[in-house]
XYZ file of C-alpha atoms in Angstrom:
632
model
C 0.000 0.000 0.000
C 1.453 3.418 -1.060
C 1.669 5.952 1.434
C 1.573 9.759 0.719
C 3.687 11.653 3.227
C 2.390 14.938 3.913
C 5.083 17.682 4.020
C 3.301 20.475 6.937
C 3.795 24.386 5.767
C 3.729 27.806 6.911
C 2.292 31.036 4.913
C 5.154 33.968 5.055
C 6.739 36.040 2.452
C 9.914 35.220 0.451
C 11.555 38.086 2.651
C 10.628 36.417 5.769
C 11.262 32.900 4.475
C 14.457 34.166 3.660
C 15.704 35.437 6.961
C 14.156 32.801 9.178
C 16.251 30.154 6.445
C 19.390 32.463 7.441
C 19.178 32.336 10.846
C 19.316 28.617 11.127
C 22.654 28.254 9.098
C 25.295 27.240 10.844
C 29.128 26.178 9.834
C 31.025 23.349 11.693
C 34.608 22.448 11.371
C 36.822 20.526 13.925
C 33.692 19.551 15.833
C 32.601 23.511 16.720
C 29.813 25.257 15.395
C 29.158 28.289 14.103
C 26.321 30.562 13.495
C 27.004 31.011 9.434
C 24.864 34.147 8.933
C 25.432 36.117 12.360
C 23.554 39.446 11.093
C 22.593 41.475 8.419
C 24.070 45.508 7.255
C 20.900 47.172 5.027
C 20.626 50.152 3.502
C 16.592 50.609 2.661
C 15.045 51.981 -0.468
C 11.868 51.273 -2.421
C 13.682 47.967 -3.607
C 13.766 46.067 -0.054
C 12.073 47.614 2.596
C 8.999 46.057 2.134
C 10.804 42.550 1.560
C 14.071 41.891 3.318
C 13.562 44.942 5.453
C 9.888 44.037 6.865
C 11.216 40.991 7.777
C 14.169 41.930 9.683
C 11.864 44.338 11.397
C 9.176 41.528 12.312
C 11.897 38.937 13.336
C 14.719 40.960 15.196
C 15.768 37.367 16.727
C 16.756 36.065 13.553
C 19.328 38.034 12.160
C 20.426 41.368 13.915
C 20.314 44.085 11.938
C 22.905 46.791 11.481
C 22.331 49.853 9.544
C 25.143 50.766 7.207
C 26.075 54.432 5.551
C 27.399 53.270 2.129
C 26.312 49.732 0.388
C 30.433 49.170 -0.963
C 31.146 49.940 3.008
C 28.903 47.432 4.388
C 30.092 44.629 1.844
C 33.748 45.519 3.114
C 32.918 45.206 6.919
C 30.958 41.956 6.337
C 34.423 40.636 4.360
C 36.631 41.789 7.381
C 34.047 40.248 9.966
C 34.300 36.825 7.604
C 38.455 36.822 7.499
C 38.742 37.593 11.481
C 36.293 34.057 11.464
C 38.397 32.227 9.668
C 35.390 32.154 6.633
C 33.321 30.043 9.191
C 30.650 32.838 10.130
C 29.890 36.271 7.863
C 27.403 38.948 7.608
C 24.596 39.344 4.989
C 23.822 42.840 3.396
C 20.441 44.262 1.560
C 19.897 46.643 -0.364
C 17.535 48.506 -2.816
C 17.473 48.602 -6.952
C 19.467 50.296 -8.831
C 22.815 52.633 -7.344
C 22.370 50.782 -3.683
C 22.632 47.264 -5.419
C 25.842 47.834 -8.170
C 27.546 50.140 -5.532
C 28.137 46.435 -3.866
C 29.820 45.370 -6.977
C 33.391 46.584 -5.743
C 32.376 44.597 -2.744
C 31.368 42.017 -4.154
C 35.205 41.759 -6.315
C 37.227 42.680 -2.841
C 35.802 39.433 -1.610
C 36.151 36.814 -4.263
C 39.429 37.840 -5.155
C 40.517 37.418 -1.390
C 38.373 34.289 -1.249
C 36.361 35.235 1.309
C 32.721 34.470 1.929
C 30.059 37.417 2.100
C 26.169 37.213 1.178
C 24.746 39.940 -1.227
C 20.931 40.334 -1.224
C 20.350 43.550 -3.729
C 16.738 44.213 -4.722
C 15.838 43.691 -8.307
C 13.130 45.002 -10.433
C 9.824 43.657 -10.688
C 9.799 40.067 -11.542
C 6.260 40.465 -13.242
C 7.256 43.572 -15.263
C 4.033 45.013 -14.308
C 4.976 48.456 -13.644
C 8.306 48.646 -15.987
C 10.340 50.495 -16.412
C 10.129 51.593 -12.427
C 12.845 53.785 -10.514
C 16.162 53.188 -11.244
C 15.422 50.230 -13.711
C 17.951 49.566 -16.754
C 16.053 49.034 -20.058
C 18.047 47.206 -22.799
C 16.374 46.917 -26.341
C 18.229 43.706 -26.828
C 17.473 42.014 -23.632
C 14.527 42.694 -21.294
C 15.442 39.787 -18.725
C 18.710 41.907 -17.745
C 19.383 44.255 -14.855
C 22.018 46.002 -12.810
C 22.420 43.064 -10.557
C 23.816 41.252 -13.490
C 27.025 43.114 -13.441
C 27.546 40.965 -10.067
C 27.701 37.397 -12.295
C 31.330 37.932 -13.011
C 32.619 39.113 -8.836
C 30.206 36.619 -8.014
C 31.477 32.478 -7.028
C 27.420 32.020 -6.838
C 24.907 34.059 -8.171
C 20.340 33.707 -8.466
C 18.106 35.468 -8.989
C 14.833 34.347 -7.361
C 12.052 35.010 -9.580
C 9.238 33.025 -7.867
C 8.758 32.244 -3.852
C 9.453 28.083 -5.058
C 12.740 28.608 -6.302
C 13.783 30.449 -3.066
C 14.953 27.165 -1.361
C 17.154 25.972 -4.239
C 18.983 29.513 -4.265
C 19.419 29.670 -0.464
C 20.835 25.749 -0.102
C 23.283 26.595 -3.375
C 24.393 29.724 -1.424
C 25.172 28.270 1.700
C 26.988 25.591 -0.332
C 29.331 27.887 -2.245
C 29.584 30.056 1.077
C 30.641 27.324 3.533
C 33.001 25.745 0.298
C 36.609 26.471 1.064
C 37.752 26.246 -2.257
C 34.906 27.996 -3.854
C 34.290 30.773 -1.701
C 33.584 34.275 -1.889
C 30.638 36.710 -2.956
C 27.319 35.203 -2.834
C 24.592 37.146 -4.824
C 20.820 36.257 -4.542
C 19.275 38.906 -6.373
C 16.074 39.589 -5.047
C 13.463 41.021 -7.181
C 11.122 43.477 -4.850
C 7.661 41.918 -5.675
C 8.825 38.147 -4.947
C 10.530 39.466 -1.747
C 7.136 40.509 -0.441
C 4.866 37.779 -2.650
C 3.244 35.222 0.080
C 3.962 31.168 -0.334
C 3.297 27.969 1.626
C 6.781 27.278 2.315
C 7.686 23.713 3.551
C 8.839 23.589 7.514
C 11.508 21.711 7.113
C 13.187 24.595 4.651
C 13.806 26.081 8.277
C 15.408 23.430 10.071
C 18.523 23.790 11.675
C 21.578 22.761 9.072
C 25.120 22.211 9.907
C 27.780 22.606 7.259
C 30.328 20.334 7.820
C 33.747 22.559 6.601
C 36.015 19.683 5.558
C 39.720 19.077 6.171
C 40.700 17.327 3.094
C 44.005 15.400 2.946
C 46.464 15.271 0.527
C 46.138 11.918 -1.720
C 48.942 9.392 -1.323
C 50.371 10.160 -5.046
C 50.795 13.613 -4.705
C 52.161 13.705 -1.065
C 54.742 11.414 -2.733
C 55.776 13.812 -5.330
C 55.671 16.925 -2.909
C 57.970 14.885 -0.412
C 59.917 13.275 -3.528
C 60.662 17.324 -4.680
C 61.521 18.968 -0.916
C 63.703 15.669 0.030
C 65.872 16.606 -3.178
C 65.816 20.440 -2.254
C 69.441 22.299 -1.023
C 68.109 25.953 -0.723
C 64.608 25.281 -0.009
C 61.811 28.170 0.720
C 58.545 28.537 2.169
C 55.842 31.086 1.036
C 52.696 30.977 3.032
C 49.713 32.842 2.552
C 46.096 33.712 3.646
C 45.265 30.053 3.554
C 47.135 29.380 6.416
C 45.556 31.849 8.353
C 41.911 30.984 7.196
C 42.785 26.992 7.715
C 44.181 28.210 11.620
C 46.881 26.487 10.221
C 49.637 28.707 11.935
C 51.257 25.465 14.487
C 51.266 23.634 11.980
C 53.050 25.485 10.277
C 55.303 26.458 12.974
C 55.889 22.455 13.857
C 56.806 21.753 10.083
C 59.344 24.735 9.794
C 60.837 23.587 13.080
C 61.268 20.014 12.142
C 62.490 20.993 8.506
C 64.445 23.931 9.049
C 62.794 25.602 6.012
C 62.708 29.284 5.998
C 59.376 30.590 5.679
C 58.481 33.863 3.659
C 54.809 35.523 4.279
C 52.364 37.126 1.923
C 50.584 39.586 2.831
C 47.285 37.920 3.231
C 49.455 35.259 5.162
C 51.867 38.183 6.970
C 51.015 36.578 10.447
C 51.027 33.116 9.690
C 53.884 32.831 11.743
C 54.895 34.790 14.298
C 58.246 36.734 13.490
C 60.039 35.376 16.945
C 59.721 31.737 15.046
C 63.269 31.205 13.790
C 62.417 30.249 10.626
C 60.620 33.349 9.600
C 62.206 35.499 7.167
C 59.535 38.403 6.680
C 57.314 39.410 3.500
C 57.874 38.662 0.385
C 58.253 40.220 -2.675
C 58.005 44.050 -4.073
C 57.060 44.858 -0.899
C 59.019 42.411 1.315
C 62.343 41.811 2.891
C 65.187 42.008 1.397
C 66.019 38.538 3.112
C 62.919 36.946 2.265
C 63.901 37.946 -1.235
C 67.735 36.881 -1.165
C 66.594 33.571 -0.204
C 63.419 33.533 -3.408
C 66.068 34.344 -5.812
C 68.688 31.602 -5.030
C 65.572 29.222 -4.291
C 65.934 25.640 -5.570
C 62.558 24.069 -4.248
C 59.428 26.630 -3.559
C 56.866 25.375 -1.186
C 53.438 27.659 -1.731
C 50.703 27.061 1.207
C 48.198 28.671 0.842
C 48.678 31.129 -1.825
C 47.552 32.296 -4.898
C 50.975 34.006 -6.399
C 49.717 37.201 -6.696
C 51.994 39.275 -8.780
C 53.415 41.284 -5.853
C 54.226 37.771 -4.192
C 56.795 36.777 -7.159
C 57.896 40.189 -8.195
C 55.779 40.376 -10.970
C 57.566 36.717 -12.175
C 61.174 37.881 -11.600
C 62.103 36.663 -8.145
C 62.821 33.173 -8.268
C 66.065 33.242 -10.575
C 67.432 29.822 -10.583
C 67.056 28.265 -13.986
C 66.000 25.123 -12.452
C 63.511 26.199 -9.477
C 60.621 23.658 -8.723
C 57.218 24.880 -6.727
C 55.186 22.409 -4.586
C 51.302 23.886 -4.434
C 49.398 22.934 -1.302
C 46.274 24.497 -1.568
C 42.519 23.715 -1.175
C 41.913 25.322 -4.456
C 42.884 23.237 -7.303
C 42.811 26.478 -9.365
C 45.596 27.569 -7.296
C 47.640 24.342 -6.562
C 48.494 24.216 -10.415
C 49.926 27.757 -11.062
C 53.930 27.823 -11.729
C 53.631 24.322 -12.904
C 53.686 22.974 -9.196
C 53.657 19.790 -7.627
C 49.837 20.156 -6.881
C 49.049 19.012 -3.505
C 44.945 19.644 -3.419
C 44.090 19.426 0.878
C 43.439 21.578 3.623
C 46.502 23.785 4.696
C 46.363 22.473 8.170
C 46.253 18.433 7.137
C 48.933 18.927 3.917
C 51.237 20.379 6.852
C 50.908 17.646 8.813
C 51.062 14.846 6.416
C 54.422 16.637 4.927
C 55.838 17.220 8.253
C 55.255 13.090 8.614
C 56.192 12.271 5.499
C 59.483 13.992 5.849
C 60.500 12.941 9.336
C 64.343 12.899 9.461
C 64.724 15.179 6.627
C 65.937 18.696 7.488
C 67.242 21.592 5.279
C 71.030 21.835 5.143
C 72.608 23.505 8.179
C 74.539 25.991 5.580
C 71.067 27.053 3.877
C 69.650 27.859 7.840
C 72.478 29.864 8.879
C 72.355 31.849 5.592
C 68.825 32.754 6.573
C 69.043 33.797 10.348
C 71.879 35.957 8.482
C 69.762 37.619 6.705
C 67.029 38.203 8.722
C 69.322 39.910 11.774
C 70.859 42.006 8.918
C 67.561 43.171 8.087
C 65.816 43.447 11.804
C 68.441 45.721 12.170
C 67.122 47.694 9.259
C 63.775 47.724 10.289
C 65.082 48.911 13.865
C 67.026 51.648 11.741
C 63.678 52.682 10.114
C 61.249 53.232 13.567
C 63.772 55.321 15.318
C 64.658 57.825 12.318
C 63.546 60.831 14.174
C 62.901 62.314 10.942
C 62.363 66.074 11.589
C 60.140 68.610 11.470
C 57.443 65.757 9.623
C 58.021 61.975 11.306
C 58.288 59.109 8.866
C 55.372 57.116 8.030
C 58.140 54.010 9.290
C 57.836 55.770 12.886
C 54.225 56.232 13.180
C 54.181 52.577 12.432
C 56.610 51.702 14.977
C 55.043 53.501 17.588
C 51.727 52.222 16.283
C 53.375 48.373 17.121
C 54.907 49.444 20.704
C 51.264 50.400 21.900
C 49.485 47.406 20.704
C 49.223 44.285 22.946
C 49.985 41.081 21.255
C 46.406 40.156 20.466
C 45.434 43.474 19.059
C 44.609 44.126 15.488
C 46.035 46.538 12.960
C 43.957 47.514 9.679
C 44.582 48.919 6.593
C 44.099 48.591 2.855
C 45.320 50.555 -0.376
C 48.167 52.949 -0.330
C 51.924 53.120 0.857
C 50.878 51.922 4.547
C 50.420 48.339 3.373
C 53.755 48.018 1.448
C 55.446 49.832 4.815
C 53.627 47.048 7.206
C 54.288 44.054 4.902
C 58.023 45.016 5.349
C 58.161 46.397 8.603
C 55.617 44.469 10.891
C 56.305 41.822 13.829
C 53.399 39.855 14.037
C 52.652 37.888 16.999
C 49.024 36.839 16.208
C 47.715 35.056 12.965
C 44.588 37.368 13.422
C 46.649 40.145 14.357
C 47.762 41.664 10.805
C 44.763 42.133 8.818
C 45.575 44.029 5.526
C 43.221 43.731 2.442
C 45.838 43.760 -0.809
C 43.774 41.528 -2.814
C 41.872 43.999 -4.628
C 43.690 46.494 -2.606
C 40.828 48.913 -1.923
C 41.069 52.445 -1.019
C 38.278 53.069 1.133
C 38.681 49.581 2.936
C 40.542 50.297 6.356
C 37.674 51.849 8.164
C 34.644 49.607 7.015
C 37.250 46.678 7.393
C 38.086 48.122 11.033
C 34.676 47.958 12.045
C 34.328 44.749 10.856
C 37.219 42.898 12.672
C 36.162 44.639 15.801
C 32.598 43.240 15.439
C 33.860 40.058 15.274
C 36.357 40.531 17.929
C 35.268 43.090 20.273
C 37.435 41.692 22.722
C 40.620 43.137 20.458
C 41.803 46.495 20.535
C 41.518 47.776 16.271
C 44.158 49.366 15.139
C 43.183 51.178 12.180
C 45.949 52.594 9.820
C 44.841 54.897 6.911
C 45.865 57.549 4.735
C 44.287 60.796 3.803
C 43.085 59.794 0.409
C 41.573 55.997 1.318
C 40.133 58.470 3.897
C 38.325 60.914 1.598
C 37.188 57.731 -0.076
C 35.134 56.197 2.637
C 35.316 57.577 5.791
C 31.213 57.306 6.807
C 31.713 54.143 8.509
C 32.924 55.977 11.827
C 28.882 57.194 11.816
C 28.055 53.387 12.115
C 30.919 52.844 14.810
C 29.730 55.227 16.936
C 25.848 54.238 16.376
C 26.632 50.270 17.096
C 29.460 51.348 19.954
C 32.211 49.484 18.488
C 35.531 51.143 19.427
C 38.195 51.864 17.013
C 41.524 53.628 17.076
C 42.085 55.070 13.499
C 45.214 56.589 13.010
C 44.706 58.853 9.907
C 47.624 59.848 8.353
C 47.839 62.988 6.151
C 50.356 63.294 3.537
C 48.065 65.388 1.313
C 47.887 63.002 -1.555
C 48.632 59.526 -2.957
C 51.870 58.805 -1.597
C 51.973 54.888 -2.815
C 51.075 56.257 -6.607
C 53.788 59.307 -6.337
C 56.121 56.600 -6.054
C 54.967 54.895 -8.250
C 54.934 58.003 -11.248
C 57.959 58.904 -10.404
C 59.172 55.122 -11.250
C 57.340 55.254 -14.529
C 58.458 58.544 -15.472
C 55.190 60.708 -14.835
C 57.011 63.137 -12.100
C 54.422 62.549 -9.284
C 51.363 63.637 -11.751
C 48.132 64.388 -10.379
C 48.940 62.655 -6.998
C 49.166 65.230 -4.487
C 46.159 67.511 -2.795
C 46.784 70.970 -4.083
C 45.387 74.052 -5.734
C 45.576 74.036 -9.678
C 48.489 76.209 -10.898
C 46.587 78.453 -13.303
C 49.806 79.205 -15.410
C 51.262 75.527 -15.460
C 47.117 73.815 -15.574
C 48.664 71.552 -12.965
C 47.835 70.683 -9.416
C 51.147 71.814 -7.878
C 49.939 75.280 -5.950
C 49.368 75.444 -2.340
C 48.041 72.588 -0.299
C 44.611 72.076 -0.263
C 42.970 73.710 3.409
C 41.788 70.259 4.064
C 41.034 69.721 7.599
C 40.214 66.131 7.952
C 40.588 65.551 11.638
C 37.449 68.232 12.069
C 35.797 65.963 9.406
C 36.319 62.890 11.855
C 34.458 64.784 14.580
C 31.492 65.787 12.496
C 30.838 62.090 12.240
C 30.708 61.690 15.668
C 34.789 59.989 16.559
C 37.049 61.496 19.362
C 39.483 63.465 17.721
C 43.188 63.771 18.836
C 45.315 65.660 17.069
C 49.115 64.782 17.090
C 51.924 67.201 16.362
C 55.393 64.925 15.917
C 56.205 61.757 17.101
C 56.129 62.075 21.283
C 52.378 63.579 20.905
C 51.524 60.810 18.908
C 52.524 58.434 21.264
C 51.437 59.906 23.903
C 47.656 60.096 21.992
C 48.279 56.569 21.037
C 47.673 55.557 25.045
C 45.125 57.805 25.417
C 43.448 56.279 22.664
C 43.731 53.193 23.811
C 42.370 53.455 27.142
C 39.065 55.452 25.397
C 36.022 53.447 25.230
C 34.831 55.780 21.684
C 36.284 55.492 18.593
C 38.998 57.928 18.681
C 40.954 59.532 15.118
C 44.326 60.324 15.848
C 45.081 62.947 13.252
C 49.066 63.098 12.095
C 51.146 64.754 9.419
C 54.036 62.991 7.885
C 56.647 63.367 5.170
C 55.252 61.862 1.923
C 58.917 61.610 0.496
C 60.534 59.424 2.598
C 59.901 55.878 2.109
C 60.962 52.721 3.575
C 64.258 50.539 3.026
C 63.933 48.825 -0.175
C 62.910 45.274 -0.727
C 64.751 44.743 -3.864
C 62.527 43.523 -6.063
C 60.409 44.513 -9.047
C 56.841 45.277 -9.894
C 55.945 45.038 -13.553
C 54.284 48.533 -14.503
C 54.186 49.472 -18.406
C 56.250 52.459 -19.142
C 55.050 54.464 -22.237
C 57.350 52.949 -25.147
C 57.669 56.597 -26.817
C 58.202 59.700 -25.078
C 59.233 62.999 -24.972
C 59.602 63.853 -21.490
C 63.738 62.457 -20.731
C 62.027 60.738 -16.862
C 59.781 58.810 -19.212
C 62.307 57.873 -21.681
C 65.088 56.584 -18.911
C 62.151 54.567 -17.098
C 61.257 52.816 -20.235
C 64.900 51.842 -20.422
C 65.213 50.593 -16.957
C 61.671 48.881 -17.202
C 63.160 47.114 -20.700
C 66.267 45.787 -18.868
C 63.655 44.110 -15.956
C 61.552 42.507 -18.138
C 64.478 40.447 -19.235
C 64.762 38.766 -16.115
C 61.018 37.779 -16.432
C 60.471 34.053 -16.283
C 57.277 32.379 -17.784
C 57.423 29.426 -14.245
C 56.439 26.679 -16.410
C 58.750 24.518 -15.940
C 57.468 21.383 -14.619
C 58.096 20.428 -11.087
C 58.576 16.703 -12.059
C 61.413 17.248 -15.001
């Protein structure tokens, strides 16, 4: 006899369906849970506040809601809050049609490049097409099934759009899939057009029971452990280049065990900057155009490269010119296949944390030669010494930006958190920074977003509040995006932002001046009416009374003993304090000694361009393509 099993329902709207599915997501990995979704940023317009918005309203105990000031902003924060968890928990955001849905689409790019998890909900237009064209919709004569929200398909690892209350359960389940996926991760888009959101269905109960998603800690298969520990056995000048996988995995004693059992020196990203802490004594610093110049001794005489956890961004290998020997092999291990294979690399598909373990097995007995380790701790104590040079310049009448960051370091405890983004900050921490903490560097150079360091602030600290934020940005990221402090101050998160005021792009002056361009249009002044240029007076700016229109405690610090001295004041505040300083935008930091590939013009008139293109012709020849199979 056939039975019919009856499946028992409940009436609510694709909004509320939505939320109550949300707030019974949870991630699990090593046996501890996590709530997935832990909240939800919104900005409201005519797109989602009858939807998403009514039902965040009518079911506060679902998802806490947290009202944002820009849409990018909130996106950033949510991506921040996701890296400080380790990808296992994350924050949704909503927003209307049309301006409040693509301005997420910078977002949405910031976090699939870093491969980091973050749910977009943007409000579409009308599913029915009753009313078209409504309020901010986009008409195309070729295709009237398009909108704004499809510019999010290509930033997006997962992307819906819901067009009837049925198909709302296959979207969410796909999203959590793809969110909770350590390989696949990153922006999640469910577009979410504004009728459906507030169209009533009989949605089945069990849609809203409680789901676990297991996050897995794949190991690496026999064969290809073989051929990893085949490739480091035969290595005499070994390296080690770890990245943000390391940190995300909470990989960091593991990593620590295999570089003490090994001897191999390990180099950090800048994603994985405190993946080991720099009292280990196998660390060597950062990497790259922006990293040590030991780290980078060692890359260039490299025989064997070990990559966990990183995707060889271009600043990583010098733009393809820092590994120099002829016959240099790479082992991959990386949960992304995508990323195990680059540089023709022994690909070792697993979980940071279980690859490092099996390896540091595998290889018991084996150690780098005693010559190779010496050479290292060498280098590193020549450069320490640098870096020591560098925070106690006493640079005068302007301090250094290297001295605000050293002082910045001295009044941070060991758990504490510094933030920044875009810029010549990140370059100067990647080089100059002691981490202590794998949590306790958190610098977004993915996408490397100006705009970032506050939003991103505000999200560690949410994740963290027990962690002092350290917030590190410069005057233009700040005229980017500075509304977040409104939302700090609202929610009462505390943040120390140290806003640093160079009056213009100091990272990009560098950078014209490599190329030739003479520092054009990068610095904060009148125009010149007799040149057309921006070089007159300095702008009469005054950001720090900016920072207290928004509601922050503002300190301002004249040289380097009344910064310190607001640094501990700050500190001990329970606000969100902006300590306003002015620095000297020429002096940079010592160099790492390596090159970033930046077209010069080919033809020019002006002689700086002309001897640039020379020097950037004799650096592309040491270029390598890395193809070179690790096996051969």
């Amino acid at each position: 006899m056939n039975t019919v099993r009856t499946t028992n329902t409940v009436r609510m709207t694709t909004g509320q369906a939505l939320v109550r599915f949300l707030s019974r997501q949870y991630s699990e990995r090593d046996g501890v849970e996590h709530r997935l979704i832990e909240g939800c940023f919104g900005i409201f317009g005519h797109g989602n506040v009858a939807g998403i918005g009514q039902a965040l309203l009518e079911r506060p105990g679902d998802l806490t809601y947290h009202q944002a000031r820009n849409e990018q902003a909130m996106v950033h924060a949510a991506v921040a809050y996701a890296r400080t968890r380790r990808r296992l928990s994350t924050l949704a955001c909503t927003t209307s049609v049309g301006p409040g849905a693509t301005n997420m689409v910078t977002g949405a790019a910031l976090a699939t490049i870093n491969r980091l998890p973050v749910l977009l909900l943007p409000g579409d237009t009308f599913a029915t097409r009753v009313a078209s064209p409504v309020l901010q919709e986009l008409e195309l004569p070729y295709a009237a099934d398009i909108s704004v929200n499809d510019a999010f398909r290509p930033v997006s690892r997962f992307f819906d759009r819901v067009q009837r209350p049925e198909q709302l359960a296959h979207a969410a389940i796909q999203a959590m899939r793809v969110l909770t996926d350590q390989a696949e991760t990153g922006a999640v888009t469910l577009a979410l057009p504004q009728d459906v959101q507030a169209e009533a269905w009989d949605f089945p109960e069990e849609l809203f029971a409680k789901r676990v998603w297991h996050v897995r800690r794949p190991v690496p298969d026999p064969d290809s452990l073989a051929a990893a520990v085949a490739v480091l056995r035969s290595a005499r000048r070994p390296l080690i280049v770890a990245g943000g996988g390391v940190v995300h995995a909470d990989a960091s004693a593991a990593l620590a065990a295999f570089a003490a059992a090994t001897g191999i020196p390990v180099a950090v990203t800048q994603a994985g900057k405190a993946a080991l802490p720099h009292e280990h004594p196998a660390a060597v610093g950062g990497i790259g155009h922006t990293g040590s110049v030991a780290a980078n001794a060692l890359a260039h005489d490299a025989d064997v490269v070990l990559g966990v956890g990183t995707r060889w961004q271009d600043f990583t290998t010098a733009s393809r010119t820092l590994f120099a020997d002829p016959d240099v092999r790479f082992v991959n291990l990386n949960i992304a296949a995508f990323d195990a294979a680059k540089h023709a690399g022994v690909a070792m598909v697993a979980d940071a944390r279980a690859g490092l373990e099996a390896l540091t097995t595998a290889l018991t007995g084996w150690s780098a030669p005693a010559e190779h380790r010496s050479r290292a701790a060498e280098a590193v104590r020549r450069w320490d010494a640098e870096v020591d040079a560098a925070f106690a310049r006493a640079h005068t009448p302007l301090p250094a930006q290297s001295e605000i960051i050293g002082a910045v370091r001295e009044a941070m405890a060991p758990h504490d958190v510094v933030v920044s983004a875009a810029g010549s900050i990140p370059g100067d921490l990647h080089k100059l920074w002691r981490p202590t903490d794998p949590l306790g560097y958190h610098v977004e150079y993915g996408f490397s977003c100006m705009g970032y360091e506050i939003a991103g602030g505000l999200g560690v600290k949410m994740a963290a509040p027990e962690r002092e934020v350290f917030v590190l940005v410069g005057d233009g990221s700040y005229l980017m995006m500075a509304q977040e402090i409104v939302t700090a101050v609202a929610e009462d998160v505390k943040l120390v932002i140290v806003l640093v005021q160079n009056h213009g792009y100091a990272s990009i002056g560098a950078l014209s001046e490599a190329v030739g361009a003479e520092r054009f249009g990068t610095q904060y002044r009148f125009r010149n009416r007799q040149s057309g240029t921006f070089d007159g007076d300095v702008l009469p700016i005054d950001l720090a009374a900016n920072a207290a229109s928004l509601g922050a405690n503002v300190l301002r610090a004249t040289g380097l003993a009344d910064f310190r001295t607001a640094l501990t004041t700050a500190r001990a505040s329970t606000r969100t304090t902006v300590i306003h300083i002015d620095t000297d935008p020429l002096l940079g930091t010592p160099s790492s000694q390596a090159w970033w590939d930046v077209p010069v013009a080919e033809v020019a008139t002006t002689p700086t361009t002309t001897k640039a293109r020379r020097d950037y012709e004799q650096a592309k020849t040491t270029q390598r393509p890395l193809l070179r199979p690790a096996a051969s």
